[in-house]
């Protein structure tokens, strides 16, 4: 066949969900990958990770046949088996665990290795159809969603394309140069055409902060204090929109009184920023009508993350920025689409009485912590898709210990021999996104996209849906989700949602789902019964652990604070060429990133007598890791940054950085706290 460019969609865990054009060289080979120029969000711009996807999809180390463990767990010794043998073994262990300990002893485990609504979510049908343990999806968005919903009430915001019409863009807790490059495209338009200002709020000088007009390098976990200090200035200097607040918010006078003691001096003490930095940012924000806050996830991954998110979301409600094109805020549009996933997820067969295990506590669960097990049986069998918990989940030492239990059977469906796959009993080869059909919604934009398969998969790789369906049939279910192709499910899902069917939607390439301006900007009211933005949230409605949540926007002082024993605060931020552990097998990514490194302030390096590239040990009561030192002046002195996520094998002692991160659940409704860790630092 002749080479041609065909449409597709990036499936990875990123808000951009880029519209792609992929060069198909033949039925099994791709060439170049580029962004779709006629999509006005992607605009032809994609990240280096995905533009080089040929390197990943045709990687010589891809898994291409089912494998059975023949060595000890973690040794990495496997021998090939047939698909029938592999699936029979999985079914045998699932049935055995169910018969001996009850169905909740089986735990299907997954997350966002793909964001496709079929290939990601079909595993839910497996757990629901057979009464296996459900999963509390806490590891990424939970804290942020709780905080945003507290004030706004629904998951959408100002269209990203409006950033081109903004006069001030505030990137709060995100690093789009590294993690969502399309945001920078729209910011660049505003800077070029309107001389818009860019402010980045992040604990260290990221690539995004390097190109900003203002960088506020606050201490991790203090974003709520900064937001309150800014709000204090807005009220004190008459930079509020009183008529807007009277119409659209619940308690402006109570908020004014509450904030009277949250002065810039108070915020400075907590954040480590100067009073001048706080005041100048507040004045810039308060005097710019078309101010757009692009709210990221990073600052929510803290024990006080939900409170931080709520405090930040109050800013455009106080100034009335929501009223203007290019004004307001966006965290995620994930709640905008209304897609009916009943059949794919098995929502018609859910038993809500079955326990819901916290995925972030997998280490505690697999080491038989009674509280984490919620009073139910030990987990005896697992099926893992779209996730690499041995390297991604908190408390890595516990996770590794749990997977090495002799009485635990684990099947991993994967593309590469990850740290988790090495600990499995059965490893199944998985397709990549260009080798199967799927449906995608964007959280950073307003498009729904259907992607057809582009090429055939290598070897014996099978898609997530094909494997889940085969397991469901072998286990004896007649649910239609197990007896349909992915394309049939996409078609029925779209039609049930009042949208064009799969063929028409794929031919359209993308379906715009944006709401009218007044709805996207909440000018018809916020999504609470009274239509008001809530300065005083009903935290009880958002989660069971609500007792300590602040009644108004505030600094919630529940973080793992630095102390004499652990004087530094650690942030495990994303590396530019990795996406969790998705791209860590790519030689180009490894070459660019080099090795695990700790960014430490030069003054601290001097005090410790350590030079660049010195080996240092970073640790706390959970464990320690050895990394190389990089003197770096783009952070406060008591902050340490280790970018990743590097595989465990990249560290000297074969345990990665998440060994230091706790699995405590952030209130009010759980959530992982990856950037809320206190550590010590010493020469290795």
XYZ file of C-alpha atoms in Angstrom:
684
model
C 0.000 0.000 0.000
C 1.091 3.617 -0.538
C 2.099 5.712 2.445
C -0.701 7.998 3.625
C -1.620 10.152 6.612
C -4.679 8.906 8.485
C -6.510 10.449 11.457
C -6.151 9.274 15.030
C -6.284 10.595 18.597
C -3.634 10.647 21.317
C -4.876 8.363 24.123
C -2.476 9.305 26.883
C -3.192 10.705 30.329
C -3.073 14.368 29.341
C -5.880 16.941 29.076
C -4.985 17.740 25.456
C -6.248 14.494 23.831
C -4.592 15.746 20.649
C -6.110 15.218 17.228
C -3.412 13.409 15.260
C -2.399 12.606 11.720
C -0.357 9.400 11.479
C 1.697 8.334 8.495
C 0.773 4.737 7.683
C 3.558 3.137 5.657
C 1.901 -0.280 5.420
C -0.561 -2.417 7.401
C 1.907 -2.852 10.262
C 4.166 0.211 10.139
C 3.836 3.904 10.909
C 6.162 6.775 10.102
C 5.659 10.355 11.211
C 3.069 11.497 13.731
C 1.868 15.099 13.663
C -0.891 17.204 15.137
C -4.008 17.938 13.102
C -3.640 21.498 11.841
C -7.354 21.939 11.170
C -8.290 21.173 14.765
C -8.370 24.589 16.419
C -7.245 23.243 19.784
C -4.417 20.932 18.707
C -3.439 23.388 15.921
C -0.814 21.040 14.512
C 1.209 21.102 17.755
C 1.960 17.918 19.709
C 4.591 16.989 22.275
C 7.926 15.405 21.389
C 6.888 12.202 23.162
C 4.036 11.522 20.766
C 5.655 12.965 17.639
C 8.277 10.248 18.060
C 5.735 7.470 18.626
C 7.212 5.290 15.913
C 10.046 4.631 18.340
C 7.600 3.330 20.925
C 5.154 1.352 18.825
C 7.949 -0.427 16.921
C 10.235 -0.843 19.936
C 12.123 -4.169 19.868
C 11.314 -4.792 23.549
C 7.544 -4.755 23.117
C 5.704 -7.722 24.570
C 4.233 -9.774 21.720
C 3.265 -13.126 23.248
C 1.712 -14.404 26.494
C 4.229 -15.367 29.179
C 4.184 -17.492 32.340
C 6.565 -16.876 35.225
C 9.170 -19.616 35.649
C 11.530 -17.956 38.141
C 10.844 -16.407 41.512
C 8.619 -13.338 41.704
C 10.447 -10.256 40.515
C 13.277 -12.255 38.966
C 11.920 -11.526 35.491
C 12.134 -15.083 34.159
C 9.221 -16.110 31.924
C 8.467 -18.647 29.229
C 5.983 -18.305 26.342
C 2.560 -19.926 26.564
C -0.490 -19.886 24.321
C -3.357 -17.454 24.867
C -5.619 -20.365 25.802
C -3.175 -21.596 28.442
C -2.713 -18.096 29.851
C -6.419 -17.273 30.019
C -7.277 -20.679 31.449
C -4.795 -20.051 34.248
C -6.264 -16.619 34.994
C -9.805 -18.011 35.066
C -8.703 -20.901 37.298
C -7.174 -18.573 39.892
C -10.125 -16.179 39.817
C -12.552 -19.047 40.372
C -10.364 -20.575 43.077
C -10.067 -17.278 44.965
C -13.822 -16.739 44.680
C -14.659 -20.240 45.930
C -12.250 -20.104 48.884
C -12.485 -16.478 50.008
C -15.391 -14.871 48.156
C -15.471 -12.794 44.969
C -14.025 -9.635 46.618
C -10.732 -11.563 47.023
C -10.264 -10.821 43.301
C -9.247 -7.233 42.506
C -9.138 -5.938 38.906
C -6.781 -2.930 39.051
C -6.454 -0.200 36.446
C -6.070 3.465 35.725
C -5.214 5.710 32.762
C -2.607 4.028 30.561
C -5.147 4.870 27.880
C -7.940 7.435 28.233
C -10.221 5.699 25.731
C -13.751 5.207 27.008
C -13.831 1.561 25.890
C -10.251 0.312 26.249
C -9.770 2.078 29.614
C -13.151 1.482 31.210
C -14.155 -2.016 30.082
C -12.358 -3.563 33.067
C -15.144 -2.136 35.222
C -17.586 -4.551 33.600
C -15.348 -7.439 34.690
C -15.358 -6.349 38.329
C -19.071 -5.539 38.428
C -20.327 -8.610 36.554
C -18.613 -11.042 38.939
C -18.778 -9.167 42.233
C -15.029 -8.574 42.464
C -13.653 -5.784 44.650
C -14.473 -2.380 43.257
C -11.814 0.327 42.998
C -11.741 3.793 44.515
C -10.033 5.833 41.760
C -8.022 8.139 44.019
C -4.575 8.261 42.483
C -4.845 11.316 40.226
C -7.825 13.674 40.197
C -9.855 13.082 43.345
C -8.512 15.910 45.514
C -8.664 18.406 42.673
C -12.208 17.447 41.691
C -13.460 17.712 45.269
C -11.973 21.196 45.621
C -13.297 22.457 42.284
C -16.760 21.008 42.859
C -16.878 22.623 46.311
C -17.167 26.076 44.796
C -18.184 25.692 41.157
C -20.345 22.566 41.305
C -19.601 21.003 37.905
C -16.577 19.947 35.893
C -16.212 22.473 33.123
C -14.943 25.992 32.669
C -13.881 28.654 30.217
C -13.038 27.219 26.789
C -9.257 26.892 26.415
C -9.395 28.561 23.024
C -10.440 31.779 24.790
C -6.945 32.080 26.253
C -6.017 33.746 22.958
C -8.366 36.579 24.017
C -7.012 36.905 27.564
C -4.892 39.748 28.892
C -3.559 37.692 31.816
C -3.099 33.932 31.999
C -2.272 32.368 35.347
C -1.003 28.788 35.171
C -1.527 27.607 38.739
C -0.059 24.234 39.688
C 0.712 23.091 36.159
C 3.637 22.922 33.755
C 2.138 22.905 30.258
C 5.472 23.184 28.453
C 6.164 19.708 29.820
C 2.728 18.178 30.302
C 0.247 19.956 27.991
C 1.996 21.803 25.214
C -1.202 23.003 23.492
C -1.900 25.378 26.367
C 1.315 27.190 25.488
C 0.126 27.556 21.884
C -2.951 29.488 22.967
C -0.985 31.498 25.530
C 1.491 32.452 22.810
C -1.341 33.838 20.696
C -2.464 36.096 23.545
C 1.071 37.248 24.288
C 1.694 38.078 20.626
C -1.615 39.736 19.770
C -2.559 41.321 23.118
C 0.734 41.560 25.023
C -0.880 39.317 27.604
C 1.045 38.529 30.774
C 1.809 34.976 31.903
C 2.100 34.128 35.595
C 3.183 30.644 36.687
C 2.638 29.507 40.280
C 4.723 26.438 41.071
C 7.210 25.406 43.783
C 10.094 25.364 41.301
C 11.215 26.991 38.085
C 9.725 24.626 35.545
C 10.143 25.068 31.784
C 6.798 26.903 31.887
C 8.015 29.196 34.658
C 11.174 29.947 32.661
C 9.122 31.601 29.924
C 6.670 33.389 32.258
C 6.560 37.103 33.039
C 6.153 36.255 36.721
C 7.023 33.071 38.612
C 5.793 32.676 42.176
C 7.882 29.858 43.695
C 5.894 29.129 46.818
C 6.399 26.301 49.310
C 4.550 23.062 48.423
C 1.123 22.800 50.020
C 0.673 26.541 50.646
C -1.412 27.523 47.609
C -4.496 28.110 49.729
C -2.588 30.641 51.804
C -1.399 32.447 48.670
C -4.934 32.565 47.268
C -6.239 33.980 50.546
C -3.483 36.596 50.671
C -4.426 37.675 47.158
C -8.118 37.762 48.046
C -7.310 39.912 51.071
C -5.649 42.506 48.820
C -8.534 42.419 46.356
C -10.997 43.299 49.120
C -8.705 45.802 50.817
C -7.970 47.732 47.627
C -11.448 47.697 46.104
C -10.553 45.301 43.290
C -13.676 43.167 43.725
C -16.848 43.169 41.634
C -19.512 43.765 44.276
C -22.499 43.508 41.945
C -21.230 40.233 40.480
C -20.693 38.732 43.935
C -24.138 39.855 45.084
C -25.750 38.053 42.145
C -23.567 34.969 41.747
C -21.978 34.062 45.110
C -23.271 32.801 48.428
C -21.519 34.745 51.194
C -19.413 37.711 50.017
C -19.680 39.689 53.259
C -18.799 36.679 55.353
C -15.833 36.079 53.047
C -14.690 39.700 53.406
C -14.694 39.403 57.196
C -13.005 36.005 57.145
C -10.180 37.269 54.933
C -9.457 40.360 57.020
C -6.764 38.465 58.954
C -5.380 36.619 55.908
C -3.056 39.457 55.041
C -0.073 39.363 52.671
C 2.157 39.225 55.766
C 0.256 36.180 57.026
C 0.465 34.527 53.577
C 4.153 35.416 53.248
C 4.996 33.593 56.470
C 3.297 30.420 55.210
C 4.257 30.462 51.521
C 7.805 31.806 51.754
C 6.966 34.440 49.130
C 7.547 38.107 49.939
C 4.656 40.423 50.759
C 5.568 42.460 47.694
C 5.263 39.424 45.405
C 1.808 38.651 46.789
C 0.566 42.242 46.588
C 1.873 42.833 43.070
C 0.293 39.628 41.787
C -3.008 40.520 43.476
C -3.017 43.959 41.847
C -2.172 42.516 38.437
C -4.974 39.985 38.735
C -7.489 42.424 40.223
C -6.958 45.090 37.561
C -7.203 42.709 34.590
C -10.776 41.873 33.588
C -9.810 39.233 31.045
C -7.857 37.102 33.493
C -7.803 33.354 32.863
C -6.644 30.841 35.481
C -5.564 27.510 33.989
C -5.861 25.384 37.088
C -3.543 22.356 37.129
C -3.399 19.217 39.245
C 0.019 19.530 40.874
C -0.921 21.718 43.826
C -3.920 19.514 44.663
C -1.756 16.427 45.296
C -1.337 17.342 48.916
C -3.190 16.516 52.115
C -4.785 19.960 51.891
C -5.216 19.753 48.113
C -8.994 20.087 48.043
C -8.884 23.151 50.282
C -6.160 24.644 48.079
C -8.203 24.061 44.938
C -11.301 25.645 46.439
C -9.359 28.717 47.560
C -7.905 29.242 44.078
C -11.311 28.778 42.434
C -12.652 31.689 44.519
C -10.499 34.267 42.699
C -12.570 34.757 39.506
C -15.753 34.716 41.596
C -14.474 37.705 43.593
C -13.319 39.771 40.613
C -16.165 38.693 38.325
C -13.680 37.538 35.675
C -16.182 34.879 34.599
C -18.194 37.605 32.836
C -15.630 38.290 30.124
C -14.347 36.473 27.055
C -10.908 35.182 27.944
C -11.819 35.438 31.631
C -12.691 32.916 34.323
C -10.964 29.607 34.913
C -10.655 26.039 33.703
C -9.644 22.971 35.608
C -11.253 20.235 33.508
C -14.124 19.825 31.049
C -14.522 16.151 31.941
C -18.085 16.605 33.212
C -19.373 18.236 30.049
C -19.915 15.323 27.675
C -22.704 13.196 29.163
C -21.580 9.936 27.540
C -23.649 6.896 28.516
C -21.115 4.227 29.556
C -23.593 1.847 31.167
C -22.853 -1.086 28.871
C -19.082 -0.577 28.736
C -18.651 -0.187 32.502
C -21.362 -2.625 33.531
C -23.177 0.055 35.507
C -26.340 -2.039 35.203
C -24.790 -4.828 37.315
C -23.010 -2.826 40.041
C -23.464 -4.028 43.597
C -22.708 -0.966 45.766
C -22.411 -3.132 48.877
C -19.147 -4.670 47.601
C -16.084 -3.019 49.073
C -14.302 -0.295 47.114
C -10.557 -0.552 47.659
C -8.463 2.625 47.559
C -6.078 2.154 44.637
C -3.529 4.512 46.202
C -3.301 2.186 49.201
C -2.380 -0.865 47.135
C 0.801 -1.356 49.193
C -1.169 -1.506 52.430
C -3.850 -3.680 50.828
C -1.398 -6.246 49.459
C 0.475 -6.385 52.781
C -2.856 -7.173 54.459
C -3.508 -3.979 56.383
C -6.947 -4.625 57.904
C -8.063 -0.997 57.638
C -7.066 -0.783 53.977
C -8.883 -4.061 53.294
C -12.057 -2.483 54.739
C -12.764 -5.531 56.832
C -12.947 -7.871 53.842
C -10.805 -10.792 52.703
C -7.194 -10.542 51.623
C -6.657 -9.939 47.923
C -5.712 -13.304 46.413
C -5.865 -12.599 42.673
C -5.359 -9.492 40.525
C -5.806 -8.534 36.896
C -3.970 -5.302 35.998
C -4.454 -3.106 32.922
C -3.435 0.482 32.087
C -1.372 0.851 35.244
C 2.093 0.136 36.665
C 1.568 0.284 40.444
C 4.972 -1.200 41.335
C 6.488 2.082 40.154
C 3.615 4.586 40.185
C 1.746 3.949 43.440
C 2.771 5.451 46.808
C 4.723 3.479 49.439
C 6.670 1.482 46.857
C 8.360 -0.769 49.410
C 4.988 -2.016 50.607
C 3.751 -2.437 47.044
C 6.757 -4.568 46.109
C 6.458 -6.642 49.269
C 2.783 -7.259 48.559
C 3.326 -8.393 44.984
C 5.984 -10.842 46.155
C 3.505 -12.767 48.292
C 3.447 -16.425 47.308
C -0.310 -16.614 47.898
C -1.123 -13.774 45.472
C -1.806 -14.543 41.796
C -1.235 -11.621 39.430
C -1.960 -11.256 35.727
C -0.639 -8.111 34.016
C -1.770 -7.029 30.538
C 1.000 -4.761 29.269
C 2.988 -3.369 26.353
C 6.436 -3.620 27.972
C 8.002 -5.593 30.809
C 7.352 -2.935 33.452
C 8.232 -3.212 37.117
C 4.744 -4.569 37.755
C 4.885 -7.056 34.889
C 8.146 -8.457 36.281
C 6.244 -9.379 39.452
C 3.374 -11.111 37.639
C 2.555 -14.782 37.257
C 1.030 -14.295 33.811
C 1.938 -11.451 31.432
C -0.283 -10.762 28.414
C 0.794 -8.599 25.437
C -1.311 -5.486 24.846
C -2.024 -3.382 21.796
C -1.173 0.309 21.552
C -3.688 2.978 20.572
C -3.024 2.825 16.837
C -3.855 -0.897 16.907
C -7.444 -0.739 18.211
C -10.629 1.349 18.011
C -11.686 3.769 20.748
C -13.578 6.904 21.756
C -11.996 9.872 23.566
C -13.202 12.977 25.339
C -10.918 15.904 26.096
C -10.718 17.469 29.529
C -8.601 20.403 28.324
C -10.807 21.150 25.321
C -14.381 20.590 24.111
C -14.064 17.823 21.517
C -15.250 14.224 21.457
C -13.248 12.044 19.041
C -13.606 8.539 17.606
C -10.402 6.866 16.388
C -10.299 3.878 14.069
C -7.489 1.352 14.209
C -4.581 2.479 12.004
C -2.324 -0.607 11.805
C -2.304 -4.256 12.826
C -0.684 -5.166 16.130
C 2.591 -7.089 16.240
C 2.733 -10.733 17.245
C -0.115 -11.893 19.441
C -1.028 -8.564 21.067
C -4.683 -8.123 22.022
C -6.609 -5.053 23.103
C -7.868 -4.411 26.615
C -11.466 -4.915 25.509
C -10.696 -8.183 23.708
C -8.980 -9.625 26.787
C -11.649 -8.459 29.227
C -14.364 -9.839 26.949
C -12.658 -13.217 26.645
C -12.268 -13.458 30.419
C -15.909 -12.519 30.906
C -17.075 -15.182 28.492
C -14.834 -17.867 29.999
C -16.090 -16.965 33.463
C -19.646 -17.512 32.214
C -21.256 -14.088 31.768
C -23.832 -13.348 29.076
C -23.572 -9.556 29.526
C -23.646 -7.843 26.135
C -20.465 -5.913 26.923
C -18.492 -9.173 26.809
C -20.114 -10.236 23.542
C -19.637 -7.077 21.459
C -16.734 -5.577 19.568
C -15.240 -2.285 20.689
C -16.677 -0.629 17.575
C -20.178 -1.905 18.363
C -19.894 -0.554 21.900
C -18.686 2.833 20.645
C -21.604 2.990 18.233
C -24.225 2.120 20.857
C -22.628 4.394 23.452
C -22.772 7.400 21.124
C -26.319 6.739 19.966
C -27.493 6.246 23.576
C -25.961 9.655 24.317
C -27.903 11.340 21.497
C -24.858 11.673 19.241
C -23.952 10.441 15.734
C -22.991 6.765 15.505
C -19.422 5.495 15.340
C -18.925 5.623 11.560
C -20.324 9.133 11.205
C -18.445 10.396 14.256
C -15.156 8.954 13.023
C -15.672 10.544 9.616
C -16.381 13.897 11.326
C -13.031 13.493 13.161
C -14.244 15.504 16.152
C -17.589 16.564 17.581
C -17.636 19.915 19.346
C -19.482 19.624 22.654
C -18.947 23.152 23.991
C -21.876 24.671 25.826
C -23.043 28.214 25.034
C -20.827 31.019 26.345
C -23.155 31.849 29.233
C -23.136 28.223 30.408
C -19.372 27.728 30.074
C -18.899 30.966 32.053
C -21.662 30.146 34.566
C -23.577 33.325 33.728
C -26.787 31.292 34.014
C -25.685 30.344 37.521
C -23.219 27.935 39.079
C -24.096 24.271 39.413
C -25.611 24.340 42.876
C -29.347 24.410 43.669
C -29.262 28.156 44.381
C -27.068 28.923 41.350
C -24.423 30.518 43.573
C -20.678 29.963 43.699
C -19.923 28.703 47.190
C -17.357 30.565 49.231
C -18.723 28.428 52.101
C -18.706 24.868 50.693
C -20.820 21.968 51.830
C -17.841 19.673 52.349
C -20.067 17.022 53.911
C -21.732 16.505 50.524
C -18.334 15.922 48.921
C -16.885 13.228 51.157
C -16.990 11.469 54.512
C -13.768 12.956 55.899
C -15.104 16.501 56.048
C -14.912 17.431 59.723
C -11.621 19.336 59.524
C -12.240 21.084 56.201
C -12.160 24.896 56.449
C -15.544 26.606 56.355
C -14.221 29.317 54.003
C -11.171 29.480 51.680
C -8.096 29.089 53.849
C -4.727 27.455 54.425
C -5.487 23.985 55.801
C -2.552 23.123 58.022
C -2.589 19.340 57.724
C 0.404 18.784 55.440
C 3.424 16.620 56.232
C 5.401 19.604 57.445
C 9.162 19.917 57.416
C 10.738 19.521 60.855
C 14.151 19.075 62.440
C 14.284 15.408 61.444
C 12.887 15.967 57.948
C 13.849 19.551 57.043
C 12.967 19.389 53.344
C 9.714 19.165 51.390
C 9.856 16.836 48.371
C 7.936 17.289 45.117
C 7.949 14.387 42.631
C 7.013 16.378 39.530
C 6.667 14.950 35.989
C 9.730 14.852 33.771
C 9.387 16.434 30.342
C 10.002 13.272 28.311
C 8.108 10.822 30.537
C 4.381 10.464 31.159
C 4.200 8.545 34.409
C 6.120 5.459 33.221
C 4.609 5.278 29.718
C 7.639 6.585 27.830
C 10.456 5.339 30.049
C 11.328 2.564 27.583
C 12.019 5.010 24.743
C 15.752 5.549 24.121
C 15.201 9.175 23.111
C 13.384 9.920 26.379
C 16.047 8.200 28.454
C 18.783 10.092 26.645
C 17.088 13.450 27.251
C 16.321 12.817 30.928
C 19.667 11.244 31.832
C 19.162 9.740 35.291
C 17.206 10.303 38.525
C 18.309 13.655 39.940
C 17.503 15.789 42.985
C 17.253 19.533 42.369
C 18.573 21.208 45.536
C 19.177 24.874 46.272
C 22.858 25.880 45.810
C 23.037 27.295 49.345
C 22.046 23.912 50.760
C 24.584 22.178 48.530
C 27.270 24.521 49.856
C 26.238 23.962 53.469
C 26.469 20.205 52.953
C 29.741 20.440 51.023
C 28.218 18.733 47.991
C 29.026 19.475 44.381
C 27.048 18.880 41.198
C 26.589 15.168 40.368
C 27.345 14.099 43.931
C 25.415 11.034 45.082
C 22.893 11.920 47.771
C 20.477 9.857 49.776
C 16.954 11.231 50.191
C 14.762 9.564 52.776
C 12.190 9.491 55.524
C 10.552 6.884 57.751
C 9.141 5.082 54.679
C 12.488 4.438 52.994
C 15.293 6.134 51.096
C 16.714 6.366 47.587
C 20.066 7.388 46.136
C 20.104 9.993 43.354
C 22.567 12.449 41.859
C 22.594 16.085 42.898
C 21.779 19.066 40.699
C 22.338 22.499 42.294
C 19.294 24.549 41.262
C 18.334 28.039 42.359
C 14.743 28.037 41.060
C 13.125 26.981 44.351
C 13.074 27.783 48.040
C 15.860 26.418 50.215
C 13.772 23.807 51.991
C 12.328 22.308 48.776
C 13.742 19.311 46.874
C 12.527 18.267 43.424
C 12.970 14.794 41.930
C 11.394 14.621 38.479
C 10.143 11.305 37.143
C 8.611 8.803 37.205
C 11.774 6.774 36.660
C 11.466 2.974 36.730
C 12.593 1.281 39.920
C 15.432 -0.266 37.922
C 16.904 3.205 37.237
C 17.725 3.628 40.956
C 20.819 2.113 42.562
C 18.814 0.030 45.018
C 16.039 -0.798 42.530
C 13.318 1.084 44.394
C 11.935 4.331 42.991
C 11.072 7.734 44.393
C 7.506 6.848 45.381
C 8.949 4.760 48.203
C 9.082 8.076 50.078
C 5.491 9.103 49.377
C 2.751 8.242 51.851
C -0.588 6.661 50.953
C -2.631 8.737 53.383
C -5.961 9.819 51.909
C -6.471 13.556 51.584
C -9.798 14.877 52.884
C -12.698 15.162 52.272
C -12.996 12.239 49.844
C -9.568 10.659 49.445
C -6.827 11.263 46.926
C -3.109 10.593 46.576
C -0.624 13.081 48.083
C 2.434 12.722 45.828
C 3.705 16.274 46.437
C 3.236 16.303 50.210
C 6.322 14.554 51.559
C 8.912 15.581 54.128
C 12.414 14.169 53.766
C 16.000 14.377 54.965
C 18.978 14.690 52.653
C 22.564 13.552 53.163
C 25.621 12.479 51.231
C 25.330 8.911 49.998
